[in-house]
Amino acid sequence: MRPSGRQPDELRKVSLEPGFSAHAEGSCLVKFGNTHVLCIATIEEKVPSFLRNSGKGWVTAEYGMLPRSTHTRTAREAARGKQSGRTLEIQRLIGRSLRAVTDLELLGERQVIVDCDVLQADGGTRTASITGGYIALHQALQTLVAKGELPSLPLREQVAAVSCGLFDGQAVLDLDYAEDSRAGADANFVMSSSGGIVETQITAEDVPVTAAEVEALTRLASLGIAELVRAQAAAIEGF
Amino acid sequence: MRPSGRQPDELRKVSLEPGFSAHAEGSCLVKFGNTHVLCIATIEEKVPSFLRNSGKGWVTAEYGMLPRSTHTRTAREAARGKQSGRTLEIQRLIGRSLRAVTDLELLGERQVIVDCDVLQADGGTRTASITGGYIALHQALQTLVAKGELPSLPLREQVAAVSCGLFDGQAVLDLDYAEDSRAGADANFVMSSSGGIVETQITAEDVPVTAAEVEALTRLASLGIAELVRAQAAAIEGF
Amino acid sequence: MRPSGRQPDELRKVSLEPGFSAHAEGSCLVKFGNTHVLCIATIEEKVPSFLRNSGKGWVTAEYGMLPRSTHTRTAREAARGKQSGRTLEIQRLIGRSLRAVTDLELLGERQVIVDCDVLQADGGTRTASITGGYIALHQALQTLVAKGELPSLPLREQVAAVSCGLFDGQAVLDLDYAEDSRAGADANFVMSSSGGIVETQITAEDVPVTAAEVEALTRLASLGIAELVRAQAAAIEGF
Amino acid sequence: MRPSGRQPDELRKVSLEPGFSAHAEGSCLVKFGNTHVLCIATIEEKVPSFLRNSGKGWVTAEYGMLPRSTHTRTAREAARGKQSGRTLEIQRLIGRSLRAVTDLELLGERQVIVDCDVLQADGGTRTASITGGYIALHQALQTLVAKGELPSLPLREQVAAVSCGLFDGQAVLDLDYAEDSRAGADANFVMSSSGGIVETQITAEDVPVTAAEVEALTRLASLGIAELVRAQAAAIEGF
Amino acid sequence: MRPSGRQPDELRKVSLEPGFSAHAEGSCLVKFGNTHVLCIATIEEKVPSFLRNSGKGWVTAEYGMLPRSTHTRTAREAARGKQSGRTLEIQRLIGRSLRAVTDLELLGERQVIVDCDVLQADGGTRTASITGGYIALHQALQTLVAKGELPSLPLREQVAAVSCGLFDGQAVLDLDYAEDSRAGADANFVMSSSGGIVETQITAEDVPVTAAEVEALTRLASLGIAELVRAQAAAIEGF
Amino acid sequence: MRPSGRQPDELRKVSLEPGFSAHAEGSCLVKFGNTHVLCIATIEEKVPSFLRNSGKGWVTAEYGMLPRSTHTRTAREAARGKQSGRTLEIQRLIGRSLRAVTDLELLGERQVIVDCDVLQADGGTRTASITGGYIALHQALQTLVAKGELPSLPLREQVAAVSCGLFDGQAVLDLDYAEDSRAGADANFVMSSSGGIVETQITAEDVPVTAAEVEALTRLASLGIAELVRAQAAAIEGF
């Protein structure tokens, strides 16, 4: 049995609130159970220097955790004067995932920055960030279409993410912190709404995993992401 | 007339939600109109080195803004690698204000860190932080009393804060961003529940202000803080 | 009785030496008793980016202390790799105070940087910096007038600053370090030569202060600043 | 056809030179074609603070590139004052991979740091680092066994790594830079000598990849790693 | 002819004021013409970690320039967040030079930090710092002897420094800024009162220099340092 | 007798391998015995801002050590976030030395950066860097001549460097680490192929050195550098 009492293929309660921020072009407060992430998209009419005069746009992400979003307090990165390797790794993953479904040519020479700030952490902050970040990105781009600055939405499809793991040898979906800290493998899957794999990262914790176990994790992730994609569509529609 | 349509002595709608965080010893989501600050108190069983073996405790604060809490996006301080002078100035003010009502001897050799993170900014983030930070501090200390680690609450009285300004020559209470950016003087008052002045900072913007104007601002602040103190008491009671 | 033996309304011996630096456009070595600050003004023919093409100028300040200006040695900020919150707070105050009396339109698109470096500290370094910084600024601007680059001095009036405090319950003027470390309230006043208030910062140390005490401190500060303004005028005249 | 002219399942020429460094406990110059990495293992008789008094040891890695190891010069990280996200991500991967085959209990309270410095880069620096880093780690631990400080080698099995990608739709092994920059998916596999998966990271570049493609990449990686494991064994034996 | 009108072997006017600082154990304001450096010695009852429990002491130096000590303003190192290579190089030289005449065994486990802060720069700041730093060090150590904490002064002899250069092909002593910027070689000599060479650094500017030229510069430096050593002795005696 | 068993005037075995790097415009792996430095020259078609539109070029150097190039591991400067004073001092010396023989007018508005990275350290890394850096610079400039971008090689002559020291009172050439750590004086000489002195730095370790000793060290250095200059010529010819 999972500590959370959930079925192996059961997501935590998912909540997506678009339009959470009064100032931003796009935003979404995403909750995967007790993991709460505020995703906010900002549009800037300039691109990184390597894209200048290329006619192409860019989507990037930044990630942060409030110091006491975690069970014990973590030192504030702004006070320590640098971002940890974990932070940089996660924000690079979020950025790549969102770019994978964006038509950067159609976006034109502008940049969307998606800030994902964890208000409360209970496992799966990076997958919640990607799932909610997509909503914030969608809303921000929709404002450009509404203002006539873009002919159509430069998004090819949806993207969402979920974690899986091996718990007592069984593949389980969407680990919370208690499960994650005891899992025998830690896997993160990013998939598009058409079922394509955008990114997978699988890490064995104590003993290497087998190809069969990888396959089981992948199958579980597909189910979970299909559900998240439906939740995204409903949230966008309802906004 | 004020841009907000409020009366000169009218606060914005104030909301105080204690217990917002699942993990922390104390927390409060405070809203002064569209200014939203998440205040979270953490208790650590160690003190800064200058207090080691003194028998006395410490209360300190850290302050931050989410990058897009503001009207346009501000660069993330963790990414820039240092905190701005404004950030440091504000967190020093919050810390002094909370210490002013805390009995550090009674607290004993432990430290309370109050993190004030601005989710959305519309003027008055430092005064909201002090007002909400007091609730988070109170809740955290209450848990120590409840566990029998402290004989009584080491708080002498409540502390709250509000801004005032001169708008078209008239003293007005609790400025929002639109008012603040046009005000002829910017004043922040921190007062205790018994009406004592903990800290005042008054800055003339274009032309120096007179002693009579300072007096008018002070009177207005007293009224506003009395109201905030009542709201704090109600929030603590209701929790 | 004050540790210094001074009367409650008695300033320390004030000395202002304009033209201290061989290289700079303006400079002043200011002494408030044993507090010695070297203020040096530099004119740069460029402005911060937010003022570019605005036709307006800027006045800013930087503040530092020599490591052993204090009773015990403080680590060098350049070696530690960052400026403390106290340093940033003080230099922001100096900058605001000097800008409050400067006509930035008349100054035109140039910047004056006033460096205030504490050679020896004995309380009141920020108030000495503002008082001496005004002289350095005046001298620097005078050179522009002399060279015909400005039609007249872009200064509306003088600005000076002094500290006050409550010592054994009594309001006293211009605290030295020994007095400051025992004072029940710490107040800094910045006023213009016409008596207007540019900035006040009042911090209660142990118990909140009353409105009557604030009034007494303000009255005392007015007296002290009137004396400093006369000393500034004499120093400028005599140069 | 691949730009390199290699068969889809053909590794670049692999060279492993253990004992390259005169000073270190373990070292290996690893070459995957034109990618050259110097891996050096240092043993320290202390552990990170979270392991103090745990009786367990630690293996960690640091990664760097010489500024002109790349086709155009990259700014030196020591001069820029911080390590990039890519650097931190890679060194975290190397550390996890080496720990996955190390018996940290048996190692006892000591730490092995494996420095992987890229002398020349032509794609696959992280996989070369893991493959050569294992040799350096092995040699360093062997010295502890030889000196009688460890009863036996605290390594459960070998670990090696290789990249794969989709090139013109076909799965190919061990991409060099020219291939990597045109590949439709970029995958890194870390596996143990018994064939278990230690870590996989798969990133789709332009369009999401299918589960079948992932399977093909995994199969190819298994072949490549089996070959690398044999090369490691030969290098260790021959030393 | 030299721009300064001085003879080739003529020092600038030298002034040494010991006891300049009210707080420090030792201090000296040194002037070599328009180059003014404030040297302040602090005694700390602890040593760097590599000397702990060795019974030996340490002498070290830190160097800084006020931003507008120079002809045009230089950015403040504390604000830039790091010390320049030039700063680090100079303070290492000052520290080595002072240690060369100090008996570190006799000093015992304590450290003297000599801060050399340039108030005004006109060439030769490093040589003035060494010459004045010796006075500050001497005064600080004398206080330890006076308090009975040291049986005798742990100084073997005096140390002083001077620059030389080739100006229009002729060796000249103690270059000021105008001369230095046109000199064909830049040399700094640190010598002890007995005439021994503690350190020499000679840099050819445009064309390499000959051994004969080096010899001429060395001879000139010996003369200048003999004069500085006499000035030091007089300053110490007169204090 | 020297620990190395060498004659007083005997260099370590010198090896110079030009063209070591596959990507760079110029490169050389230089070995002075067990000291191995990889020197790589990069040509950039831009100059530092102080040379923009001057028509002149620049040569600069950067220096680094692999963490375990030394007998015990040194913390990675990129991880610590800053370069040490020693690093900055050495790279400034290398840059000055290479510029001393370069015709910057003839080079034109481009910059050559010479990276000197120490793979293994056994004393004399800075002198090996200058000696090998010259080869890398020569090769890089030769490619510009070959491509017709320069009419002729903008090098006036060769430059090389060697260390000397006083070992048991005797002047000895090219100290290795074991000798260096026991030497009574540490001297570095940079000379041109025509025998001119580009730079000398002599530091007495325990007792000041005499002018006669300086002369002996200089004579020895001349011999050593003549030999290094011949080795450089042979390496360039053979490439």
PDB file of C-alpha atoms in Angstrom, chain D residues 20-25 34 36 38 40-44 62-73 75-83 91 113-117 119-122, chain F residues 20-25 34 36 38 40-44 62-73 75-83 91 113-117 119-122:
ATOM      1  CA  PHE D  20      47.653   9.572 -16.047  1.00  0.00           C
ATOM      2  CA  SER D  21      48.252  11.876 -13.057  1.00  0.00           C
ATOM      3  CA  ALA D  22      51.456  11.820 -11.000  1.00  0.00           C
ATOM      4  CA  HIS D  23      49.853  13.117  -7.793  1.00  0.00           C
ATOM      5  CA  ALA D  24      46.345  11.671  -7.535  1.00  0.00           C
ATOM      6  CA  GLU D  25      45.077   8.480  -5.923  1.00  0.00           C
ATOM      7  CA  ASN D  34      38.031  13.665 -30.367  1.00  0.00           C
ATOM      8  CA  HIS D  36      39.159  13.939 -24.342  1.00  0.00           C
ATOM      9  CA  LEU D  38      40.895  13.923 -17.767  1.00  0.00           C
ATOM     10  CA  ILE D  40      41.097  12.454 -11.457  1.00  0.00           C
ATOM     11  CA  ALA D  41      39.987  10.898  -8.164  1.00  0.00           C
ATOM     12  CA  THR D  42      40.994  12.336  -4.793  1.00  0.00           C
ATOM     13  CA  ILE D  43      40.351  10.642  -1.468  1.00  0.00           C
ATOM     14  CA  GLU D  44      39.558  12.855   1.490  1.00  0.00           C
ATOM     15  CA  GLU D  62      33.021  18.042 -10.328  1.00  0.00           C
ATOM     16  CA  TYR D  63      33.028  18.860 -14.030  1.00  0.00           C
ATOM     17  CA  GLY D  64      34.644  21.595 -16.040  1.00  0.00           C
ATOM     18  CA  MET D  65      35.654  22.444 -19.579  1.00  0.00           C
ATOM     19  CA  LEU D  66      38.818  24.232 -20.591  1.00  0.00           C
ATOM     20  CA  PRO D  67      37.701  27.486 -22.227  1.00  0.00           C
ATOM     21  CA  ARG D  68      38.886  26.468 -25.685  1.00  0.00           C
ATOM     22  CA  SER D  69      38.059  22.785 -25.466  1.00  0.00           C
ATOM     23  CA  THR D  70      35.101  23.756 -27.645  1.00  0.00           C
ATOM     24  CA  HIS D  71      34.960  24.912 -31.273  1.00  0.00           C
ATOM     25  CA  THR D  72      34.692  28.540 -30.231  1.00  0.00           C
ATOM     26  CA  ARG D  73      35.994  29.776 -26.909  1.00  0.00           C
ATOM     27  CA  ALA D  75      34.188  32.150 -21.065  1.00  0.00           C
ATOM     28  CA  ARG D  76      36.070  30.603 -18.141  1.00  0.00           C
ATOM     29  CA  GLU D  77      33.620  29.788 -15.335  1.00  0.00           C
ATOM     30  CA  ALA D  78      36.154  30.783 -12.655  1.00  0.00           C
ATOM     31  CA  ALA D  79      36.414  34.226 -14.256  1.00  0.00           C
ATOM     32  CA  ARG D  80      32.653  34.605 -14.668  1.00  0.00           C
ATOM     33  CA  GLY D  81      32.292  33.697 -10.988  1.00  0.00           C
ATOM     34  CA  LYS D  82      29.765  30.937 -11.367  1.00  0.00           C
ATOM     35  CA  GLN D  83      29.232  27.534 -12.857  1.00  0.00           C
ATOM     36  CA  GLN D  91      28.436  16.926 -12.394  1.00  0.00           C
ATOM     37  CA  ILE D 113      35.927  13.463  -5.360  1.00  0.00           C
ATOM     38  CA  VAL D 114      36.163  12.707  -9.063  1.00  0.00           C
ATOM     39  CA  ASP D 115      37.179  15.753 -11.120  1.00  0.00           C
ATOM     40  CA  CYS D 116      36.294  15.454 -14.789  1.00  0.00           C
ATOM     41  CA  ASP D 117      37.947  18.169 -16.857  1.00  0.00           C
ATOM     42  CA  LEU D 119      40.531  18.978 -22.495  1.00  0.00           C
ATOM     43  CA  GLN D 120      38.822  18.706 -25.869  1.00  0.00           C
ATOM     44  CA  ALA D 121      35.126  18.429 -26.632  1.00  0.00           C
ATOM     45  CA  ASP D 122      33.447  16.788 -29.585  1.00  0.00           C
TER      46      ASP D 122
ATOM     47  CA  PHE F  20      47.980  19.857 -29.336  1.00  0.00           C
ATOM     48  CA  SER F  21      44.381  21.102 -29.666  1.00  0.00           C
ATOM     49  CA  ALA F  22      42.081  20.095 -32.525  1.00  0.00           C
ATOM     50  CA  HIS F  23      39.935  23.236 -32.393  1.00  0.00           C
ATOM     51  CA  ALA F  24      42.172  26.182 -31.508  1.00  0.00           C
ATOM     52  CA  GLU F  25      44.103  28.587 -33.728  1.00  0.00           C
ATOM     53  CA  ASN F  34      56.535  17.056 -14.064  1.00  0.00           C
ATOM     54  CA  HIS F  36      52.550  20.155 -17.550  1.00  0.00           C
ATOM     55  CA  LEU F  38      48.245  23.207 -21.832  1.00  0.00           C
ATOM     56  CA  ILE F  40      45.740  27.401 -26.100  1.00  0.00           C
ATOM     57  CA  ALA F  41      45.459  30.575 -28.145  1.00  0.00           C
ATOM     58  CA  THR F  42      42.146  31.882 -29.455  1.00  0.00           C
ATOM     59  CA  ILE F  43      41.779  34.747 -31.909  1.00  0.00           C
ATOM     60  CA  GLU F  44      38.782  37.013 -31.487  1.00  0.00           C
ATOM     61  CA  GLU F  62      43.992  33.447 -18.475  1.00  0.00           C
ATOM     62  CA  TYR F  63      45.452  30.915 -16.076  1.00  0.00           C
ATOM     63  CA  GLY F  64      43.937  28.043 -14.158  1.00  0.00           C
ATOM     64  CA  MET F  65      44.913  24.861 -12.388  1.00  0.00           C
ATOM     65  CA  LEU F  66      42.959  21.621 -12.459  1.00  0.00           C
ATOM     66  CA  PRO F  67      41.892  20.959  -8.865  1.00  0.00           C
ATOM     67  CA  ARG F  68      44.120  17.920  -8.453  1.00  0.00           C
ATOM     68  CA  SER F  69      47.039  19.136 -10.529  1.00  0.00           C
ATOM     69  CA  THR F  70      48.634  19.770  -7.140  1.00  0.00           C
ATOM     70  CA  HIS F  71      49.848  17.340  -4.483  1.00  0.00           C
ATOM     71  CA  THR F  72      46.688  17.770  -2.459  1.00  0.00           C
ATOM     72  CA  ARG F  73      43.434  18.854  -4.040  1.00  0.00           C
ATOM     73  CA  ALA F  75      39.105  23.764  -4.416  1.00  0.00           C
ATOM     74  CA  ARG F  76      37.903  24.509  -7.950  1.00  0.00           C
ATOM     75  CA  GLU F  77      37.874  28.268  -8.533  1.00  0.00           C
ATOM     76  CA  ALA F  78      34.699  28.048 -10.633  1.00  0.00           C
ATOM     77  CA  ALA F  79      32.937  26.380  -7.704  1.00  0.00           C
ATOM     78  CA  ARG F  80      34.284  28.844  -5.140  1.00  0.00           C
ATOM     79  CA  GLY F  81      33.061  31.660  -7.387  1.00  0.00           C
ATOM     80  CA  LYS F  82      36.278  33.593  -7.605  1.00  0.00           C
ATOM     81  CA  GLN F  83      39.820  33.439  -8.812  1.00  0.00           C
ATOM     82  CA  GLN F  91      47.698  35.632 -15.610  1.00  0.00           C
ATOM     83  CA  ILE F 113      43.513  35.131 -25.616  1.00  0.00           C
ATOM     84  CA  VAL F 114      46.056  32.600 -24.390  1.00  0.00           C
ATOM     85  CA  ASP F 115      44.573  30.122 -21.907  1.00  0.00           C
ATOM     86  CA  CYS F 116      47.168  28.401 -19.760  1.00  0.00           C
ATOM     87  CA  ASP F 117      45.691  25.475 -17.856  1.00  0.00           C
ATOM     88  CA  LEU F 119      47.263  19.742 -15.917  1.00  0.00           C
ATOM     89  CA  GLN F 120      49.991  18.801 -13.453  1.00  0.00           C
ATOM     90  CA  ALA F 121      51.996  21.084 -11.179  1.00  0.00           C
ATOM     91  CA  ASP F 122      55.489  20.587  -9.850  1.00  0.00           C
TER      92      ASP F 122
END
